[in-house]
Short mmCIF file of C-alpha atoms in Angstrom, two decimals:
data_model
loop_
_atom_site.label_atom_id
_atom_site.label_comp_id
_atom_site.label_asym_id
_atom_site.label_seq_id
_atom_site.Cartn_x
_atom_site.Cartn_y
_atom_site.Cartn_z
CA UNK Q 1 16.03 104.30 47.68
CA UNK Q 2 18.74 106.32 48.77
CA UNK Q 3 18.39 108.97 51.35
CA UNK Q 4 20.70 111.15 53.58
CA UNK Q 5 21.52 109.34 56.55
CA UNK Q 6 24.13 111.36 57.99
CA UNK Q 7 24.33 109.42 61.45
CA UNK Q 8 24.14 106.19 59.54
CA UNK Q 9 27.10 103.73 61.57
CA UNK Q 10 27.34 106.27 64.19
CA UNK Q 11 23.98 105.14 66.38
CA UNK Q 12 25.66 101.26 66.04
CA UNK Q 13 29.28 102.65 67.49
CA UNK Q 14 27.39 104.79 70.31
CA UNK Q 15 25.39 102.30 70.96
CA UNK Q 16 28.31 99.36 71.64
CA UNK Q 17 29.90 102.33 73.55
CA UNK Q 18 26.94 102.80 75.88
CA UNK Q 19 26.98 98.38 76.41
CA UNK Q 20 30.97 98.67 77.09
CA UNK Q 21 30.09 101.79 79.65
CA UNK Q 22 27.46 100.12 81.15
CA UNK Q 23 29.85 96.69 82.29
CA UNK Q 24 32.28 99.30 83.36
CA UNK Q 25 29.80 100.83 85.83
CA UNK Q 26 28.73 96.94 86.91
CA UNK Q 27 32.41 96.18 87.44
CA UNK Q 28 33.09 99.50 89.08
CA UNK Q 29 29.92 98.93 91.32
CA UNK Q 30 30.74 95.41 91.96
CA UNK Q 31 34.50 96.92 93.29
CA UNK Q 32 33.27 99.26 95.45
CA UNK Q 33 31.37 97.10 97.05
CA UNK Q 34 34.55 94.93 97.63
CA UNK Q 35 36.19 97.87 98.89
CA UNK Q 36 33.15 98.95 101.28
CA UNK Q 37 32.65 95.55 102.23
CA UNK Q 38 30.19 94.85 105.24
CA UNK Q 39 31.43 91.23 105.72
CA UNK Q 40 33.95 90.94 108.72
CA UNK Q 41 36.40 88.65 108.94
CA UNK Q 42 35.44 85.17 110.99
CA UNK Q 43 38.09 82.71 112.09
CA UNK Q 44 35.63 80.19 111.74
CA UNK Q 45 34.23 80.64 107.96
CA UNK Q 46 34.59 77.40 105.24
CA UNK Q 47 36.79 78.30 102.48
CA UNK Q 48 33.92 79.76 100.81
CA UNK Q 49 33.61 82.88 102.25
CA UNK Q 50 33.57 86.00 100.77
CA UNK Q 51 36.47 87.10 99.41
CA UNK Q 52 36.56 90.54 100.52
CA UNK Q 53 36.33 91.16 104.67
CA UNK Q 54 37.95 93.51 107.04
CA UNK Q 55 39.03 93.58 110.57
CA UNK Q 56 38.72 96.87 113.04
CA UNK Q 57 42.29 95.97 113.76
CA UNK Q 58 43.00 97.82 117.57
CA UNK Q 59 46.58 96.28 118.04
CA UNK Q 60 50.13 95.22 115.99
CA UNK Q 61 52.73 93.64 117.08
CA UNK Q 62 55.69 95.68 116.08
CA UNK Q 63 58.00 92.55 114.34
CA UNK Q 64 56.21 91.13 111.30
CA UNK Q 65 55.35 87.16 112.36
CA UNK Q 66 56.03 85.30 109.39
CA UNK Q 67 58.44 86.69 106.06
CA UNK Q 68 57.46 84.94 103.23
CA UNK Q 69 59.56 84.14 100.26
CA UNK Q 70 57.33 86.34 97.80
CA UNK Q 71 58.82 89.64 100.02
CA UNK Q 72 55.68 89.69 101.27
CA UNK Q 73 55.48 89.29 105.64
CA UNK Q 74 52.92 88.34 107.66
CA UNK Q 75 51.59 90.61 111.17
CA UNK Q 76 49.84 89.18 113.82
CA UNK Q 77 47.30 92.06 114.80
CA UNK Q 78 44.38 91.77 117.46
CA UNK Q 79 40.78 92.79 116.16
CA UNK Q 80 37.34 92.73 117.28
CA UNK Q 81 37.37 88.94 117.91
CA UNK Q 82 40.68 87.97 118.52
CA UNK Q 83 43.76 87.50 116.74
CA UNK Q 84 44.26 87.42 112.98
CA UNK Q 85 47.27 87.37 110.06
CA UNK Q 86 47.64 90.25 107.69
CA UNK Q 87 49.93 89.56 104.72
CA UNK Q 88 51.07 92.48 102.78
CA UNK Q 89 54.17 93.28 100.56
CA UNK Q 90 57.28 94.51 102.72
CA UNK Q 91 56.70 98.41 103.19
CA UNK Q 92 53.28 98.41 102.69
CA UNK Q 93 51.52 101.73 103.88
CA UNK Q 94 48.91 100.32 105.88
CA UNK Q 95 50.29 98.56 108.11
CA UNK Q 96 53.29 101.46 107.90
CA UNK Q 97 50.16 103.55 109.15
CA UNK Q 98 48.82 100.68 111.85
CA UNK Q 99 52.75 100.31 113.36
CA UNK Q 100 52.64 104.40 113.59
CA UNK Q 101 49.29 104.69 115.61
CA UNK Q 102 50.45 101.51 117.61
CA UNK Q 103 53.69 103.43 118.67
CA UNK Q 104 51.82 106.94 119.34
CA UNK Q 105 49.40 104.56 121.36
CA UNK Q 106 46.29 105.82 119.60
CA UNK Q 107 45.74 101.96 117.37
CA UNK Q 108 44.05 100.45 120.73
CA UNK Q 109 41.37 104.27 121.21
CA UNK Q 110 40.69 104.08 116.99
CA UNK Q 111 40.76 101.12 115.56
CA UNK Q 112 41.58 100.91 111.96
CA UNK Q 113 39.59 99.41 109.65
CA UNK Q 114 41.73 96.91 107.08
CA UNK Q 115 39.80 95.20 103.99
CA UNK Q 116 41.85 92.43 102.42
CA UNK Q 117 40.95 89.07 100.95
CA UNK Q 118 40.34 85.97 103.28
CA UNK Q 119 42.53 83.32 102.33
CA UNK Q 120 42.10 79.65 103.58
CA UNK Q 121 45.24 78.33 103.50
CA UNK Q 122 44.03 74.69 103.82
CA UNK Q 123 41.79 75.05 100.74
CA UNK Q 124 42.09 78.72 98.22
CA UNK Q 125 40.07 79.42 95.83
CA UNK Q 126 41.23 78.99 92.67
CA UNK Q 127 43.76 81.82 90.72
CA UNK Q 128 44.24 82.86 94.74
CA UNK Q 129 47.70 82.54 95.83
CA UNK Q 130 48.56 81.27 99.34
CA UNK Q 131 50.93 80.83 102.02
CA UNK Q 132 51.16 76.48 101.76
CA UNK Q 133 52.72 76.37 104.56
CA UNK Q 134 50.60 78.64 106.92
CA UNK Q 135 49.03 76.75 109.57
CA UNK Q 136 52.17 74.82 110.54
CA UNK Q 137 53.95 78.02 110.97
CA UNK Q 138 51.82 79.73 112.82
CA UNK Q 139 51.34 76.65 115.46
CA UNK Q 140 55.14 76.85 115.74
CA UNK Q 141 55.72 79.94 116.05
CA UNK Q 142 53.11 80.75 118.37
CA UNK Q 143 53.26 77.00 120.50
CA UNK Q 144 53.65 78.95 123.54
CA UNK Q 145 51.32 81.40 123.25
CA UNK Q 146 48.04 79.51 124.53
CA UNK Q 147 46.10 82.83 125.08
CA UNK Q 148 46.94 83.57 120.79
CA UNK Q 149 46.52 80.59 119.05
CA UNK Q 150 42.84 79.56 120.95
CA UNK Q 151 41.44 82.62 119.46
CA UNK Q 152 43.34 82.57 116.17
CA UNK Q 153 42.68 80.76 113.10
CA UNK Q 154 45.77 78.86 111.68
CA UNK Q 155 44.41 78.13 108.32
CA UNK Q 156 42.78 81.42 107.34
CA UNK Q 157 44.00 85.44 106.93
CA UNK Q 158 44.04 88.42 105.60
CA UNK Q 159 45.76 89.01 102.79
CA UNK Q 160 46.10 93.17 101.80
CA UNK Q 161 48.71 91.70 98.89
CA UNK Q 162 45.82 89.75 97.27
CA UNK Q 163 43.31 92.30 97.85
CA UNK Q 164 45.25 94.70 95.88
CA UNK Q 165 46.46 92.56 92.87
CA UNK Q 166 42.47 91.91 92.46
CA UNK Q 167 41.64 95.75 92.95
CA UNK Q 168 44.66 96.62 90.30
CA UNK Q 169 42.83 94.03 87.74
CA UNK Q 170 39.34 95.42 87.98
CA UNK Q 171 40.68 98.93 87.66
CA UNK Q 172 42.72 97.78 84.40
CA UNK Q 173 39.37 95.73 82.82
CA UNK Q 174 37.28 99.17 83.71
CA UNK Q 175 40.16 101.22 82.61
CA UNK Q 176 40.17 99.24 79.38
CA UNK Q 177 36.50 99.01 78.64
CA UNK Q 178 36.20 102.82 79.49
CA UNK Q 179 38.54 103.32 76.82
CA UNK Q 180 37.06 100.72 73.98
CA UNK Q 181 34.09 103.18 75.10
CA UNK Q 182 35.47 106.52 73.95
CA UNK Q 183 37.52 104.94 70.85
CA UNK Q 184 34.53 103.95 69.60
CA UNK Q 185 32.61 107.37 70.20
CA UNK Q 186 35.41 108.74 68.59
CA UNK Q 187 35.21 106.64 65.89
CA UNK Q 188 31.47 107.71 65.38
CA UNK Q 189 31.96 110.75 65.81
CA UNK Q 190 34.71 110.83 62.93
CA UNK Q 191 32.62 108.83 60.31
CA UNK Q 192 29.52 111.07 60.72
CA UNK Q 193 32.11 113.92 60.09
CA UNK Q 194 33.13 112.10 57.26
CA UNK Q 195 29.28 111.34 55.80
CA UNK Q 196 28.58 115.06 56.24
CA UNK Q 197 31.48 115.86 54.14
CA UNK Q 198 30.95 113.52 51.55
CA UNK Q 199 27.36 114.75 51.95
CA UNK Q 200 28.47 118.29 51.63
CA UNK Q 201 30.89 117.24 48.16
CA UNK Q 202 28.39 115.80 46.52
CA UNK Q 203 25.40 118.51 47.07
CA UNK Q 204 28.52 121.15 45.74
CA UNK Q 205 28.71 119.52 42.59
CA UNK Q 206 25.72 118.42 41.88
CA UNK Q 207 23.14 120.37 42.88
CA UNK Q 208 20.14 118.91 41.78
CA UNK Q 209 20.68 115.73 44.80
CA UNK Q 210 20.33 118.01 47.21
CA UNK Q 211 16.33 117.50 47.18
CA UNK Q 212 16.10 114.21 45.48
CA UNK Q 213 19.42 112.09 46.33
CA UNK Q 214 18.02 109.18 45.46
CA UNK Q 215 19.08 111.19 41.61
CA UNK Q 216 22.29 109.67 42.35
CA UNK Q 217 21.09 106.16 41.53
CA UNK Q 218 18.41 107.15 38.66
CA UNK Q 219 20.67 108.58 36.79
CA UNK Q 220 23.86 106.78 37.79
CA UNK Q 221 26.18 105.95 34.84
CA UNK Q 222 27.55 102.99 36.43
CA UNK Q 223 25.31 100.86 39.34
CA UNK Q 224 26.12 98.08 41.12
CA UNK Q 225 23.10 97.32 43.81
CA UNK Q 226 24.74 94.82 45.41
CA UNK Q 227 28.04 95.96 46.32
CA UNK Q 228 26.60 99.28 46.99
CA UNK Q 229 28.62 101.36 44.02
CA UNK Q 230 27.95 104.29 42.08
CA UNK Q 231 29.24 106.43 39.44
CA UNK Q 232 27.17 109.28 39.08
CA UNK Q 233 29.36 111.93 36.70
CA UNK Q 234 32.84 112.22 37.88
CA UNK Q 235 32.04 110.79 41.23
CA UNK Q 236 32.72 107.50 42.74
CA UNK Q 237 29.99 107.39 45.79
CA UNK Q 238 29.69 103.85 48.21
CA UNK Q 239 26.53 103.55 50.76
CA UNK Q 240 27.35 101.19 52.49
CA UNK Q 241 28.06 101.21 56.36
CA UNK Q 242 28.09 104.83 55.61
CA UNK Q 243 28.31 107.58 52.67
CA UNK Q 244 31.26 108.29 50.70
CA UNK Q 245 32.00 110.18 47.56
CA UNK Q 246 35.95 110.93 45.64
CA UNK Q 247 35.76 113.06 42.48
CA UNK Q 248 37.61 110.52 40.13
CA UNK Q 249 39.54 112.89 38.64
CA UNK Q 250 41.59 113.41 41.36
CA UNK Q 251 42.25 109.54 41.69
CA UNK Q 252 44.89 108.23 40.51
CA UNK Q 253 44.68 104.62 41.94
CA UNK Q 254 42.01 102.61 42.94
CA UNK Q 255 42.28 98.74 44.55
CA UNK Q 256 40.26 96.48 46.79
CA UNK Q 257 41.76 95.80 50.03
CA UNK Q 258 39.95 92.91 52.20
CA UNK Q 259 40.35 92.63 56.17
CA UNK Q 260 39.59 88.92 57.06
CA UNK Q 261 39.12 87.89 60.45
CA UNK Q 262 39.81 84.15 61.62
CA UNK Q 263 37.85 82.13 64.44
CA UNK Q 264 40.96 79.30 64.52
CA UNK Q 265 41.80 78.67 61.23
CA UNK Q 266 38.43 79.57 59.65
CA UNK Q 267 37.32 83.06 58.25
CA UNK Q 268 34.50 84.40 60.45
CA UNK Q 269 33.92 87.60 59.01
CA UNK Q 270 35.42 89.90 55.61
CA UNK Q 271 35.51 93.32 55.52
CA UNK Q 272 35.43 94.95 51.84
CA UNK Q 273 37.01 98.51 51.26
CA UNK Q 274 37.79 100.50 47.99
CA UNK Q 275 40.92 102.55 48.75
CA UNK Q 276 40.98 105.55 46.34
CA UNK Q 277 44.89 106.98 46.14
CA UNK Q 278 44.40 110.94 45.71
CA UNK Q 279 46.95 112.58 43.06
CA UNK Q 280 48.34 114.20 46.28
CA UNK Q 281 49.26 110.73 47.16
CA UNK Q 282 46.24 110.84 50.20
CA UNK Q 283 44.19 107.59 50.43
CA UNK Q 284 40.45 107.53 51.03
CA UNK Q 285 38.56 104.87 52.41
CA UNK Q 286 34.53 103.51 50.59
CA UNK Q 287 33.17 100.80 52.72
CA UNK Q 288 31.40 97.99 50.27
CA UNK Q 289 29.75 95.36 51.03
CA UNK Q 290 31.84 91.88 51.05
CA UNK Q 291 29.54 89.36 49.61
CA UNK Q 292 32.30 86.46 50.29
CA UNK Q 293 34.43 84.92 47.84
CA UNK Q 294 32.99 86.52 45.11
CA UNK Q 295 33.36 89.99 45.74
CA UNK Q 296 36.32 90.33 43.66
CA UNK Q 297 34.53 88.50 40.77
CA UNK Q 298 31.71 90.94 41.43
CA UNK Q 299 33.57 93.96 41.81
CA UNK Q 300 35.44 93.64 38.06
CA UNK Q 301 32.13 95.18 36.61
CA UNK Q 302 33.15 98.09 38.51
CA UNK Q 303 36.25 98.25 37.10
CA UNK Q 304 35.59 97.38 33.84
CA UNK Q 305 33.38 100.88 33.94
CA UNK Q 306 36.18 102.70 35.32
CA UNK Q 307 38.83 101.42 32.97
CA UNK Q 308 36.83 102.82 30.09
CA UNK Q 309 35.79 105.96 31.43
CA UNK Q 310 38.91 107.13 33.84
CA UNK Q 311 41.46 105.40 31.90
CA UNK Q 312 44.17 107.19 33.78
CA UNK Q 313 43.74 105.34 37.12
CA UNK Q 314 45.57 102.64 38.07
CA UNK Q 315 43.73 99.90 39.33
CA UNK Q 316 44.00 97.21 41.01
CA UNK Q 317 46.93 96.68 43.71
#
């Protein structure tokens, strides 16, 4: 039975738009809360902490501690509970903004609050990078500074350079799914255009399916139920994944083209499509169904029709 079914592959497509919108909004939800995080930075937490903390930083020192080969430096800053390492890339703007309110003396009256990663230099998670040698250079450097280094991790800090190289990623992976989202609305959006049309070409010419479409296959001249084919007249029509219709005698050339896609070295899934060549040299698209390795074998029946009928297309490739 064949009826109009004008959003027919459009529903699917909006549908695996609304799934790819709805990890975005996870992932984007999941970020913020990295961003807004409520977990504060402890010298004392295992290497399994939270990823994301920040520090109500209320002093800098004004020469970075620690420049690291990656041009990336290290700052000793004092917060809430003592003293802590920020690593961020040289001329980063927050601590730009930290030495500024240091030197106008209003960093100690309003702290600033930093969120960067906590990094345990001992032990990092894994994909985190690190500072290998922290701990030992921090001891050094700061051997005689007594009042520091007892209220100072040496294993563990805050790293702005990490933070932001995981922030950048999420964004991209949102970014990216936002925009598998609206590709694929477009997409819908242009095949129910297309159905309509087809719709629209066939009703023009033949009248009589606009009540009873289902005509189209009663009184087809050529059917093939499997493949999803029809010739009803001078039209070539396909129903499957969709509706199309080409008046033949415009056509010119006609082949099968096949899109095969591999898992490895094995074929997971075939994709069937007539492509009709216009005599304006414009090629149209008829989804058919791909019924494996046969289709071809299938498919001559079709041609067979069309080589007797509409001898003056070419087909094949």
């Amino acid at each position: 039975m064949l009826k109009e079914r004008r959003n027919q592959g459009t529903i699917a497509l909006l549908v695996i738009s609304l799934i790819f919108l709805i990890v975005a909004a996870v992932m984007g939800f999941i970020q913020y809360q990295k961003v807004n995080t409520k977990t504060a930075y402890d010298r004392n937490s295992e290497s399994g902490a939270d990823s994301a903390v920040y520090a109500e930083v209320s002093y800098i020192f004004p020469e970075a501690l620690i420049e690291v080969e990656d041009n990336t430096q290290v700052w000793l800053v004092v917060y809430q509970d003592g003293y802590v390492g920020l690593q961020a890339k040289k001329g980063d703007k927050q601590i730009a903004k930290l030495l500024e309110k240091e030197k106008s003396g209003e960093l100690e009256k309003n702290p600033v609050r930093i969120v960067g990663s906590y990094v345990n230099a001992n032990s990092p998670k894994k994909n985190q990078g690190y500072i290998s040698n922290y701990g030992s250079l921090v001891r050094g450097l700061l051997a005689d500074n007594p009042e520091v280094i007892t209220v100072m991790s040496s294993s563990s800090y805050i790293s702005i350079t990490e933070f932001e190289s995981d922030n950048r990623a999420f964004m991209f992976y949102i970014l990216f799914l936002i925009g598998l989202c609206v590709f694929f609305v477009v997409i819908g959006i242009i095949g129910r255009k297309k159905n309509i049309a087809a719709y629209e070409e066939i009703y023009a010419a033949y009248p009589e399916a606009k009540d009873n479409l289902n005509i189209l296959l009663e009184q087809a001249s050529f059917h093939d139920d499997v493949l999803k084919i029809v010739v009803y007249k001078d039209h070539l029509i396909t129903y499957y994944r969709g509706f199309k219709a080409i008046d033949l005698k415009q056509v010119v050339h006609l082949y099968h083209h096949i899109l095969t896609m591999h898992r490895g070295f094995v074929a997971s899934n075939r994709n069937s499509t007539l492509v009709a060549v216009r005599n304006n040299q414009k090629k149209y698209q008829m989804p058919i169904k791909n019924i494996g390795k046969t289709t071809d074998t299938k498919l001559q029946s079709t041609f067979d029709y069309l080589y007797n009928h509409f001898p003056h297309i070419r087909l094949g490739v």
